[in-house]
Coordinates of C-alpha atoms and ligand atoms in Angstrom, one line a residue:
Chain A
M1 CA 6.6 -73.5 85.2
Q2 CA 3.8 -76.2 84.1
I3 CA 3.8 -76.8 80.3
K4 CA 1.1 -78.7 78.6
D5 CA -0.1 -79.4 75.0
L6 CA -2.7 -76.7 74.7
F7 CA -2.9 -77.7 71.1
N8 CA -4.4 -80.9 71.3
K9 CA -6.9 -79.5 73.9
N10 CA -8.0 -76.6 72.2
K11 CA -7.9 -78.2 68.5
E12 CA -11.7 -78.2 68.1
E13 CA -12.1 -74.8 69.4
F14 CA -9.1 -73.5 67.3
K15 CA -10.8 -74.7 64.0
S16 CA -14.0 -72.7 64.8
G17 CA -11.8 -69.8 66.1
S18 CA -12.4 -67.7 63.0
K19 CA -15.9 -66.8 64.4
G20 CA -16.4 -63.1 64.4
N21 CA -13.2 -62.9 61.9
E22 CA -14.0 -60.1 59.4
E23 CA -12.7 -62.3 56.4
T24 CA -15.6 -64.4 57.4
L25 CA -14.1 -67.6 57.1
R26 CA -16.0 -70.9 58.0
P27 CA -15.2 -73.5 60.4
E28 CA -14.5 -76.5 57.8
I29 CA -12.4 -76.5 55.2
D30 CA -14.2 -77.7 52.3
D31 CA -13.9 -77.1 48.5
K32 CA -17.4 -75.2 48.3
I33 CA -16.5 -72.6 50.9
W34 CA -15.3 -69.7 49.9
A35 CA -14.0 -66.8 51.6
K36 CA -14.0 -63.2 50.4
C37 CA -10.3 -61.6 49.6
N38 CA -10.0 -58.0 51.4
G39 CA -7.1 -57.2 48.7
C40 CA -9.1 -57.8 45.5
N41 CA -12.6 -58.5 47.0
R42 CA -12.7 -61.8 44.5
A43 CA -14.1 -65.2 46.2
L44 CA -11.3 -67.6 47.0
Y45 CA -12.0 -71.4 47.6
E46 CA -10.8 -72.0 51.5
K47 CA -9.0 -74.8 50.7
M48 CA -6.7 -73.3 47.9
L49 CA -6.3 -70.3 50.5
M50 CA -5.2 -72.5 53.3
N51 CA -2.9 -74.4 50.6
N52 CA -1.5 -71.2 50.1
L53 CA -0.7 -69.8 53.7
K54 CA -3.7 -67.9 53.7
V55 CA -2.3 -65.6 51.2
C56 CA -4.6 -64.7 48.2
P57 CA -3.3 -66.2 44.9
L58 CA -4.4 -63.6 43.0
C59 CA -3.4 -60.4 44.5
S60 CA -1.0 -61.7 47.5
Y61 CA -3.1 -60.3 50.3
H62 CA -2.2 -61.7 53.4
F63 CA -5.1 -63.2 55.5
R64 CA -4.8 -62.6 59.2
L65 CA -4.1 -65.7 60.8
T66 CA -5.1 -67.3 64.3
P67 CA -2.0 -68.3 66.7
Q68 CA -3.1 -72.1 65.9
E69 CA -2.7 -71.2 62.1
R70 CA 0.8 -69.1 62.6
V71 CA 2.3 -72.1 64.5
D72 CA 1.2 -74.4 61.7
F73 CA 2.8 -72.1 59.1
T74 CA 6.0 -71.5 61.0
F75 CA 7.1 -74.0 63.3
D76 CA 8.6 -77.6 62.6
V77 CA 5.5 -80.1 62.8
G78 CA 5.1 -81.3 66.4
T79 CA 7.9 -79.2 68.2
F80 CA 5.7 -76.4 69.4
T81 CA 4.7 -76.7 73.1
A82 CA 2.3 -74.2 74.6
F83 CA 2.7 -72.8 78.1
D84 CA -0.1 -73.0 80.1
Y85 CA -0.8 -69.5 81.7
D86 CA -4.1 -70.0 83.0
D87 CA -3.1 -69.0 86.4
I88 CA -2.5 -65.3 85.3
G89 CA -6.4 -65.1 85.7
T90 CA -8.4 -62.1 84.8
S91 CA -7.8 -58.6 85.5
N92 CA -10.9 -56.1 85.8
P93 CA -9.3 -53.2 87.5
L94 CA -12.0 -50.7 86.6
D95 CA -14.7 -53.3 87.1
F96 CA -15.5 -52.0 83.8
P97 CA -19.2 -52.7 82.7
G98 CA -19.8 -55.5 80.2
Y99 CA -16.0 -56.3 80.1
M100 CA -15.9 -59.6 81.6
E101 CA -19.2 -60.9 79.6
K102 CA -17.2 -59.7 76.3
L103 CA -13.9 -61.4 77.6
E104 CA -16.3 -64.7 78.2
A105 CA -17.5 -64.5 74.4
S106 CA -14.0 -63.8 72.9
R107 CA -12.8 -66.7 75.1
K108 CA -15.7 -69.3 74.0
S109 CA -15.0 -68.0 70.1
C110 CA -11.5 -67.9 70.2
G111 CA -11.2 -71.1 72.5
S112 CA -8.2 -69.3 74.2
Q113 CA -7.6 -67.4 77.5
D114 CA -6.7 -63.9 75.9
A115 CA -4.9 -62.5 73.1
V116 CA -1.8 -64.3 73.1
L117 CA -0.6 -67.7 72.9
C118 CA 2.9 -68.4 74.1
G119 CA 5.0 -71.4 74.1
V120 CA 8.8 -72.9 72.9
G121 CA 9.4 -74.6 69.6
E122 CA 11.4 -75.3 66.9
I123 CA 11.6 -73.4 63.4
G124 CA 13.9 -75.2 61.2
G125 CA 15.4 -77.1 63.9
Y126 CA 16.5 -74.1 65.8
K127 CA 15.0 -73.9 69.2
T128 CA 13.3 -70.5 70.2
A129 CA 10.6 -69.1 72.5
A130 CA 7.8 -67.8 71.1
C131 CA 4.8 -65.3 71.6
I132 CA 1.8 -65.1 69.1
M133 CA -0.6 -62.4 69.2
N134 CA -4.2 -63.0 68.4
S135 CA -6.2 -60.1 66.5
F136 CA -9.3 -62.2 66.8
F137 CA -9.5 -61.8 70.6
M138 CA -10.8 -58.6 71.2
M139 CA -8.6 -56.9 68.5
G140 CA -5.3 -58.4 69.9
S141 CA -5.5 -55.7 72.3
M142 CA -2.8 -55.9 75.6
G143 CA -4.1 -56.1 79.1
Y144 CA -2.7 -57.6 82.1
Y145 CA -3.0 -61.2 81.0
V146 CA -1.1 -60.3 77.6
G147 CA 1.5 -58.4 79.4
E148 CA 2.3 -60.8 82.1
A149 CA 2.1 -63.8 79.7
I150 CA 4.7 -62.0 77.2
T151 CA 6.7 -61.0 80.4
R152 CA 6.9 -64.2 81.5
T153 CA 8.0 -66.0 78.2
V154 CA 10.5 -63.4 77.7
E155 CA 11.8 -64.2 81.4
Y156 CA 11.8 -67.9 80.5
A157 CA 13.9 -67.5 77.3
T158 CA 16.3 -65.3 79.5
K159 CA 16.5 -68.0 82.0
N160 CA 17.1 -71.0 79.4
G161 CA 19.3 -68.9 77.1
L162 CA 16.8 -69.1 74.3
P163 CA 16.2 -66.4 71.4
I164 CA 12.6 -65.2 71.2
V165 CA 10.2 -64.6 68.4
I166 CA 7.4 -62.2 68.9
F167 CA 4.7 -62.1 66.3
T168 CA 2.6 -58.7 67.1
T169 CA -0.7 -57.9 65.9
S170 CA -2.9 -55.8 68.1
G171 CA -5.2 -52.6 68.2
G172 CA -2.9 -51.5 71.3
A173 CA -3.8 -51.2 74.9
R174 CA -6.8 -53.2 75.9
M175 CA -9.2 -49.8 77.1
Q176 CA -11.4 -51.8 79.5
E177 CA -8.2 -52.3 81.9
G178 CA -7.2 -48.7 81.7
I179 CA -3.7 -47.8 83.3
V180 CA -2.8 -51.6 84.0
S181 CA -2.8 -51.8 80.3
L182 CA -0.3 -48.9 79.8
M183 CA 2.1 -50.6 82.5
Q184 CA 2.2 -53.9 80.6
M185 CA 4.3 -51.8 77.9
A186 CA 6.7 -51.1 80.8
K187 CA 7.0 -54.5 82.1
I188 CA 7.7 -56.5 78.8
S189 CA 10.2 -53.5 77.8
G190 CA 12.1 -54.2 81.0
A191 CA 11.7 -58.1 80.3
L192 CA 13.3 -57.5 76.7
E193 CA 16.1 -55.5 78.5
K194 CA 17.2 -58.2 80.5
H195 CA 17.0 -60.7 77.8
S196 CA 19.1 -58.3 75.6
Q197 CA 21.9 -57.8 78.4
K198 CA 22.3 -61.6 78.1
G199 CA 23.2 -61.2 74.7
L200 CA 20.3 -63.3 73.5
L201 CA 18.2 -62.5 70.2
Y202 CA 14.8 -61.4 69.9
I203 CA 13.2 -61.2 66.4
T204 CA 10.0 -59.3 66.2
V205 CA 7.7 -60.5 63.4
I206 CA 5.2 -57.5 62.9
T207 CA 2.0 -58.9 61.5
N208 CA -1.3 -56.9 60.2
P209 CA -2.3 -54.9 62.2
T210 CA 0.0 -53.7 64.9
T211 CA -1.0 -50.3 66.5
G212 CA -0.8 -48.2 69.5
G213 CA 0.8 -49.6 72.7
V214 CA 2.3 -52.6 71.0
T215 CA 4.2 -50.5 68.5
A216 CA 5.2 -48.0 71.5
S217 CA 7.0 -51.2 73.0
F218 CA 8.0 -54.4 72.4
A219 CA 7.0 -54.5 68.6
S220 CA 10.0 -51.7 68.1
L221 CA 12.5 -53.3 70.2
G222 CA 13.4 -56.3 68.1
D223 CA 17.1 -56.8 67.4
I224 CA 15.8 -57.8 64.0
I225 CA 12.3 -56.4 62.8
I226 CA 10.7 -58.4 60.1
A227 CA 7.5 -57.1 59.0
E228 CA 4.9 -59.4 56.8
K229 CA 4.3 -57.8 53.5
G230 CA 1.1 -55.2 53.6
A231 CA 0.7 -55.1 57.2
L232 CA -0.4 -52.0 58.9
I233 CA 2.2 -50.8 61.1
G234 CA 1.7 -47.7 63.4
F235 CA 1.6 -45.8 66.9
A236 CA -1.7 -43.2 66.3
G237 CA -4.8 -44.8 64.6
K238 CA -5.3 -43.1 61.0
R239 CA -8.6 -41.7 61.8
V240 CA -7.3 -40.1 65.0
I241 CA -4.3 -38.3 62.9
E242 CA -6.8 -37.2 60.0
Q243 CA -8.8 -35.9 62.9
T244 CA -5.7 -34.1 64.2
I245 CA -4.2 -32.7 61.0
K246 CA -7.8 -32.2 59.4
Q247 CA -6.3 -33.9 55.8
K248 CA -6.8 -37.2 54.6
L249 CA -3.7 -39.6 54.9
P250 CA -2.3 -41.2 51.8
K251 CA -3.2 -44.9 50.8
D252 CA 0.2 -46.3 51.9
F253 CA 0.6 -44.6 55.1
Q254 CA 1.6 -46.9 57.8
T255 CA 2.0 -49.9 55.7
A256 CA 4.9 -52.3 56.3
E257 CA 6.6 -50.9 53.1
F258 CA 6.2 -47.2 54.8
A259 CA 7.9 -48.5 57.9
C260 CA 10.8 -50.0 56.0
E261 CA 11.4 -47.1 54.0
H262 CA 11.3 -44.6 56.8
G263 CA 13.8 -47.2 58.5
F264 CA 12.0 -48.2 61.2
V265 CA 11.7 -52.5 59.8
D266 CA 14.9 -54.6 58.9
L267 CA 13.0 -56.7 56.1
I268 CA 9.5 -57.3 54.6
S269 CA 8.9 -60.8 54.2
E270 CA 6.1 -62.4 52.2
R271 CA 4.5 -65.4 54.2
K272 CA 5.9 -68.0 52.0
D273 CA 9.6 -66.7 52.8
L274 CA 9.0 -65.8 56.6
K275 CA 10.0 -69.1 58.1
E276 CA 13.0 -69.4 55.9
N277 CA 13.8 -65.9 57.0
I278 CA 13.5 -66.6 60.7
R279 CA 15.4 -70.0 60.3
K280 CA 18.3 -68.2 58.8
I281 CA 18.6 -65.2 61.3
L282 CA 18.3 -68.1 64.3
M283 CA 20.8 -70.0 62.8
L284 CA 23.3 -67.0 62.7
H285 CA 22.6 -66.4 66.2
K286 CA 23.1 -70.2 67.0
T287 CA 23.3 -70.3 70.8
E288 CA 23.9 -73.1 73.3
G289 CA 20.0 -72.9 74.3
T290 CA 19.1 -72.7 70.5
K291 CA 19.6 -76.4 69.8
Chain B
M1 CA -10.8 -34.4 98.4
S2 CA -14.3 -34.9 97.2
K3 CA -13.6 -33.5 93.4
S4 CA -14.9 -35.7 90.9
A5 CA -12.3 -37.0 88.2
W6 CA -13.7 -34.6 85.6
E7 CA -13.4 -31.5 88.0
K8 CA -9.7 -32.6 88.6
I9 CA -9.1 -32.9 85.0
K10 CA -10.6 -29.6 84.2
I11 CA -8.2 -28.3 86.9
A12 CA -5.3 -30.3 85.3
R13 CA -5.7 -28.8 81.8
M14 CA -6.4 -25.0 83.4
M15 CA -4.5 -22.5 80.9
N16 CA -2.7 -20.8 84.0
R17 CA -1.5 -24.2 85.7
P18 CA 2.0 -23.9 86.3
T19 CA 4.1 -25.8 83.8
A20 CA 7.5 -27.5 84.2
Q21 CA 9.5 -24.4 83.3
Y22 CA 8.1 -22.9 86.6
Y23 CA 8.9 -25.9 88.7
I24 CA 12.3 -26.2 87.2
N25 CA 13.2 -22.3 88.0
K26 CA 11.6 -22.7 91.3
L27 CA 13.5 -25.8 92.6
F28 CA 16.8 -26.0 90.9
T29 CA 19.8 -23.6 90.7
D30 CA 22.0 -23.0 87.4
F31 CA 19.9 -24.7 85.1
I32 CA 21.2 -25.0 81.6
E33 CA 18.7 -26.0 78.9
L34 CA 20.3 -28.5 76.4
H35 CA 18.5 -28.8 73.2
G36 CA 18.0 -31.2 70.3
D37 CA 18.2 -35.0 69.7
R38 CA 21.4 -34.9 67.5
N39 CA 19.6 -36.6 65.0
F40 CA 16.8 -34.5 63.4
A41 CA 15.4 -31.8 65.7
D42 CA 14.9 -29.8 68.7
D43 CA 11.3 -30.4 70.2
A44 CA 10.3 -27.5 72.3
A45 CA 7.5 -29.6 74.0
V46 CA 10.3 -31.1 75.8
I47 CA 12.6 -29.1 77.8
G48 CA 15.5 -30.4 79.6
G49 CA 19.0 -29.8 80.9
I50 CA 21.2 -29.7 83.9
A51 CA 20.9 -28.1 87.0
M52 CA 21.8 -27.9 90.9
Y53 CA 19.6 -29.6 93.4
K54 CA 20.8 -28.8 97.0
G55 CA 24.5 -29.1 96.1
T56 CA 23.9 -31.7 93.3
P57 CA 24.2 -31.8 89.9
V58 CA 20.9 -33.3 88.3
T59 CA 19.3 -33.8 85.0
V60 CA 16.0 -32.4 84.8
I61 CA 13.3 -33.0 81.8
G62 CA 9.9 -31.9 81.5
E63 CA 7.1 -32.0 79.3
E64 CA 6.3 -28.2 78.7
K65 CA 3.0 -27.1 77.7
G66 CA 4.1 -23.4 77.3
T67 CA 2.9 -20.3 79.2
D68 CA 1.1 -17.6 77.0
V69 CA -0.7 -18.3 73.8
K70 CA 2.3 -18.1 71.7
D71 CA 4.5 -20.2 73.6
K72 CA 2.1 -22.9 73.9
A73 CA 1.5 -22.7 70.0
Q74 CA 5.3 -23.0 69.7
R75 CA 5.3 -26.0 72.3
N76 CA 2.9 -27.9 70.5
F77 CA 0.7 -27.9 73.5
G78 CA 3.0 -30.2 75.3
S79 CA 2.3 -33.0 72.7
P80 CA 6.2 -34.0 72.0
H81 CA 7.3 -35.4 68.4
P82 CA 9.7 -38.4 68.5
E83 CA 12.4 -36.0 68.7
G84 CA 11.4 -35.1 71.9
Y85 CA 11.4 -38.5 73.5
R86 CA 14.7 -38.8 71.8
K87 CA 16.1 -35.7 73.2
S88 CA 15.0 -36.9 76.4
L89 CA 16.9 -40.2 76.4
R90 CA 19.8 -38.5 75.2
L91 CA 19.8 -36.5 78.4
M92 CA 19.0 -39.4 80.5
K93 CA 22.0 -41.4 79.0
Q94 CA 24.2 -38.6 79.5
A95 CA 23.0 -38.2 83.5
E96 CA 24.0 -42.1 83.7
K97 CA 27.6 -41.4 82.3
F98 CA 27.7 -38.5 84.8
G99 CA 26.2 -40.3 87.7
R100 CA 23.4 -37.7 88.0
P101 CA 19.9 -38.5 89.4
I102 CA 17.0 -37.7 87.0
I103 CA 14.1 -35.9 87.4
N104 CA 11.5 -35.9 85.4
F105 CA 8.3 -33.6 85.0
V106 CA 5.4 -35.0 83.2
D107 CA 2.5 -33.0 81.6
T108 CA 1.0 -34.0 78.2
Q109 CA -2.3 -34.8 76.6
G110 CA -0.2 -37.4 74.9
A111 CA 2.2 -37.9 72.2
Y112 CA 1.4 -35.9 69.0
C113 CA -0.8 -38.0 66.4
G114 CA 0.6 -36.7 63.0
M115 CA 2.3 -37.6 59.9
G116 CA 6.0 -36.6 60.7
A117 CA 5.5 -38.0 63.9
E118 CA 4.5 -41.6 62.6
E119 CA 7.2 -41.2 59.5
R120 CA 10.0 -40.4 62.2
G121 CA 8.7 -43.4 64.5
M122 CA 7.0 -42.3 67.5
G123 CA 6.3 -45.8 68.1
E124 CA 9.9 -46.7 68.3
A125 CA 10.8 -43.5 70.2
I126 CA 8.6 -44.4 72.9
A127 CA 9.6 -48.0 73.0
R128 CA 13.2 -46.8 73.2
N129 CA 12.8 -45.0 76.1
L130 CA 10.8 -47.6 78.3
E131 CA 13.8 -50.3 77.4
E132 CA 16.3 -48.0 77.9
M133 CA 15.2 -46.2 81.1
M134 CA 14.5 -49.6 82.7
A135 CA 18.4 -50.1 82.6
L136 CA 19.8 -46.5 83.7
R137 CA 22.0 -47.1 86.6
V138 CA 20.9 -43.7 88.3
P139 CA 18.0 -42.8 90.2
I140 CA 14.8 -41.5 88.2
I141 CA 12.1 -39.7 89.7
S142 CA 9.0 -38.4 88.0
V143 CA 6.5 -36.0 89.0
F144 CA 2.9 -35.6 87.1
I145 CA 2.2 -32.1 87.1
G146 CA -0.9 -31.9 85.1
E147 CA -2.0 -34.2 82.3
G148 CA -0.3 -37.8 82.0
G149 CA -1.6 -39.1 78.6
S150 CA -0.8 -42.5 77.8
G151 CA 2.3 -43.8 76.1
G152 CA 3.7 -40.1 75.9
A153 CA 3.7 -39.9 79.8
L154 CA 5.0 -43.4 80.3
A155 CA 8.2 -42.4 78.2
L156 CA 9.0 -40.2 80.8
A157 CA 7.7 -42.2 83.6
V158 CA 9.5 -45.5 84.0
A159 CA 10.8 -44.3 87.2
D160 CA 11.6 -45.3 90.7
R161 CA 9.5 -43.3 92.7
I162 CA 6.5 -41.4 90.8
A163 CA 4.3 -38.5 92.5
M164 CA 1.3 -36.9 91.3
L165 CA 0.0 -33.4 92.1
E166 CA -3.5 -33.8 93.6
N167 CA -5.5 -32.7 90.5
S168 CA -3.3 -34.1 87.8
V169 CA -4.2 -37.2 85.9
Y170 CA -2.6 -40.2 84.2
S171 CA -4.9 -42.4 81.9
I172 CA -4.4 -45.1 79.0
L173 CA -6.3 -42.6 76.8
S174 CA -8.1 -39.1 77.2
P175 CA -11.6 -39.7 78.5
E176 CA -13.2 -38.2 75.2
G177 CA -11.2 -41.0 73.5
F178 CA -12.0 -43.6 75.8
A179 CA -15.7 -42.6 75.3
A180 CA -15.4 -42.6 71.7
I181 CA -13.7 -45.7 71.4
L182 CA -16.0 -47.6 73.8
W183 CA -19.0 -45.9 73.8
K184 CA -19.1 -44.6 70.2
D185 CA -19.6 -41.1 72.0
A186 CA -17.1 -38.5 72.7
Q187 CA -19.8 -36.5 74.8
K188 CA -19.6 -39.2 77.6
A189 CA -15.8 -38.1 78.5
E190 CA -17.4 -36.9 81.9
Q191 CA -18.8 -40.4 82.6
A192 CA -15.5 -42.0 81.1
A193 CA -13.4 -40.0 83.5
D194 CA -15.3 -41.5 86.4
V195 CA -14.8 -45.1 85.6
M196 CA -11.2 -45.0 84.2
K197 CA -9.6 -44.4 87.3
I198 CA -7.4 -41.8 86.4
T199 CA -6.9 -39.6 89.7
A200 CA -3.9 -39.6 91.8
D201 CA -5.6 -41.3 94.8
E202 CA -7.3 -43.8 92.6
L203 CA -3.7 -44.6 91.1
L204 CA -2.1 -44.5 94.5
K205 CA -4.4 -47.5 95.4
L206 CA -3.6 -49.4 92.4
D207 CA 0.2 -49.0 93.3
I208 CA 0.9 -47.0 90.1
I209 CA 2.4 -43.9 91.9
E210 CA 4.0 -43.9 95.2
E211 CA 2.7 -40.4 96.6
I212 CA 0.1 -37.7 96.3
I213 CA 1.4 -33.9 96.6
P214 CA -1.2 -31.7 97.8
E215 CA -2.6 -28.6 95.9
P216 CA -4.7 -25.6 96.9
E217 CA -8.5 -26.0 96.7
E218 CA -8.8 -24.3 93.3
G219 CA -5.4 -25.8 92.1
A220 CA -1.9 -25.5 91.8
Q221 CA -2.0 -22.1 90.5
A222 CA -3.5 -20.5 93.5
D223 CA -0.5 -21.1 95.4
A224 CA 2.5 -22.4 93.2
E225 CA 5.0 -21.6 95.5
A226 CA 3.4 -24.1 98.2
V227 CA 3.2 -26.8 95.6
A228 CA 6.8 -26.4 94.3
A229 CA 7.7 -26.7 98.1
A230 CA 5.9 -30.0 98.5
I231 CA 7.4 -31.1 95.1
D232 CA 10.8 -30.3 96.9
D233 CA 10.0 -32.2 99.9
F234 CA 8.8 -35.2 97.7
I235 CA 12.2 -35.1 95.4
S236 CA 14.4 -34.6 98.2
R237 CA 13.0 -37.5 100.3
S238 CA 13.0 -39.6 97.3
L239 CA 16.4 -39.0 96.6
D240 CA 17.2 -40.0 99.8
I241 CA 15.2 -43.3 100.0
L242 CA 16.8 -44.1 96.6
S243 CA 20.3 -43.4 97.8
Q244 CA 19.9 -46.6 100.2
V245 CA 19.7 -48.9 97.1
P246 CA 23.1 -50.5 96.7
A247 CA 25.2 -49.0 93.7
G248 CA 24.3 -51.2 90.6
K249 CA 20.7 -52.3 91.9
L250 CA 18.9 -49.6 90.8
P251 CA 17.7 -51.4 87.4
E252 CA 16.5 -54.6 89.4
Y253 CA 14.9 -52.1 91.6
R254 CA 13.2 -50.4 89.0
Y255 CA 12.1 -53.5 86.9
K256 CA 10.8 -55.1 90.1
R257 CA 8.5 -52.1 90.6
F258 CA 6.8 -52.6 87.1
R259 CA 7.3 -56.2 87.3
R260 CA 4.6 -56.3 90.1
L261 CA 2.3 -54.5 87.9
Ligands
ZN1 ZN1 -6.8 -61.3 46.8

């Protein structure tokens, strides 16, 4: 497997990767630039926000992260190496009109091939494979690239006796790839089953939002499932449910807290505690590959 | 063979199209239906049990849309709740314990989208089926007899061999939903059906399924017995083919089948 430091290569693109971001963050970090909080609607200095792991200091709303920011906030400095999966290429099984253009635009604005960043790194000194989904890339939807990249990373972890941490955020299957997207759910679940058979640890970190086919596959399969505070977690979309049952849903429906209350999440973590929570879990499952 | 995808969907959704119950009664003897997920409830949208197939005990599971109006309502029109999938998994694990092949009939618009379904973890229920089915050490055969809606269909279709009836469909989402999401216009469902590649012949070309089972021109209801006989032939040949896979190698065989997709 070819590994290269995607990091340095894409630093510039990653910085500007927030274009099209609903939270309207600007490319440079500057005292004068502010972002509006989706939680409390107040204006925040971007620098203050960045210093606080992109969590609103006023209402503790957790802003969505780019994969690069997730790496910066979670992995030990300089330990993360991204896998080069450029050879996976593009799948357009439906020849869906406009899909390639849309994909190109997302690639440009996010500076990545598709909606997931995979690699290997250390968290608190413990080595782990990792997949980090990107909700800024076509809503983190899962098509062939995402499915294949995650599958390969799980297989890498299985082969090397490593745990794997998957940070999920996704609107679900990538509609433009039709049935091929659906098949990714089975493929990844199969790869995780083989990883599990070897007695290896899989930690799911569910981040905002995680829905559809990702919830109905690997997001629900972690040995330990952590949900980031306030994350939306669900199978069906809220609007679809409201149309089906012809009534309004309660406000806390499909939140991390709702999922935890109903028994589908092991723990809810604030972003500031996330790294330490993962470190502890890795430490308690230490294998030869881990260190 | 010249029907459009939309014409096929209309046939797949016909009120009088034969459902899983019909084929189970026709193809197996000594069927005993087993109920419940041992956890919450029995979901009538999924039927399952044990039966005899040409001298071999098998486990049979089907998504069941129901026959008359009352039966359809009782079965939630074939849209399972999480407990339906959990029941299916319980029965499939039981099949593994007793070395029985598993035969699944897929026929659902999709997993149910309601409050209870979310509260009881629809995502987890489907995910668990996908992961555990991949590891089962007995043959799994799935036959699509009507609609195959997304994860709700896949949860019974992590199989070694899959066939679709000629007019059945298998899709990531209903054409109505697809049109609503991508074109913001559910009225364009017919157009969506055309581009989505949801028909048996398109899915055969994409290597998603192994075989197409022919139907009469008007649809399966026109000669249900002939369709049942063709399904019988597929199941029987599939069991033969899968009996060649060395003992214990089925999970590997199944994983490879999906790994290439
Ligand atoms: Zn705030």
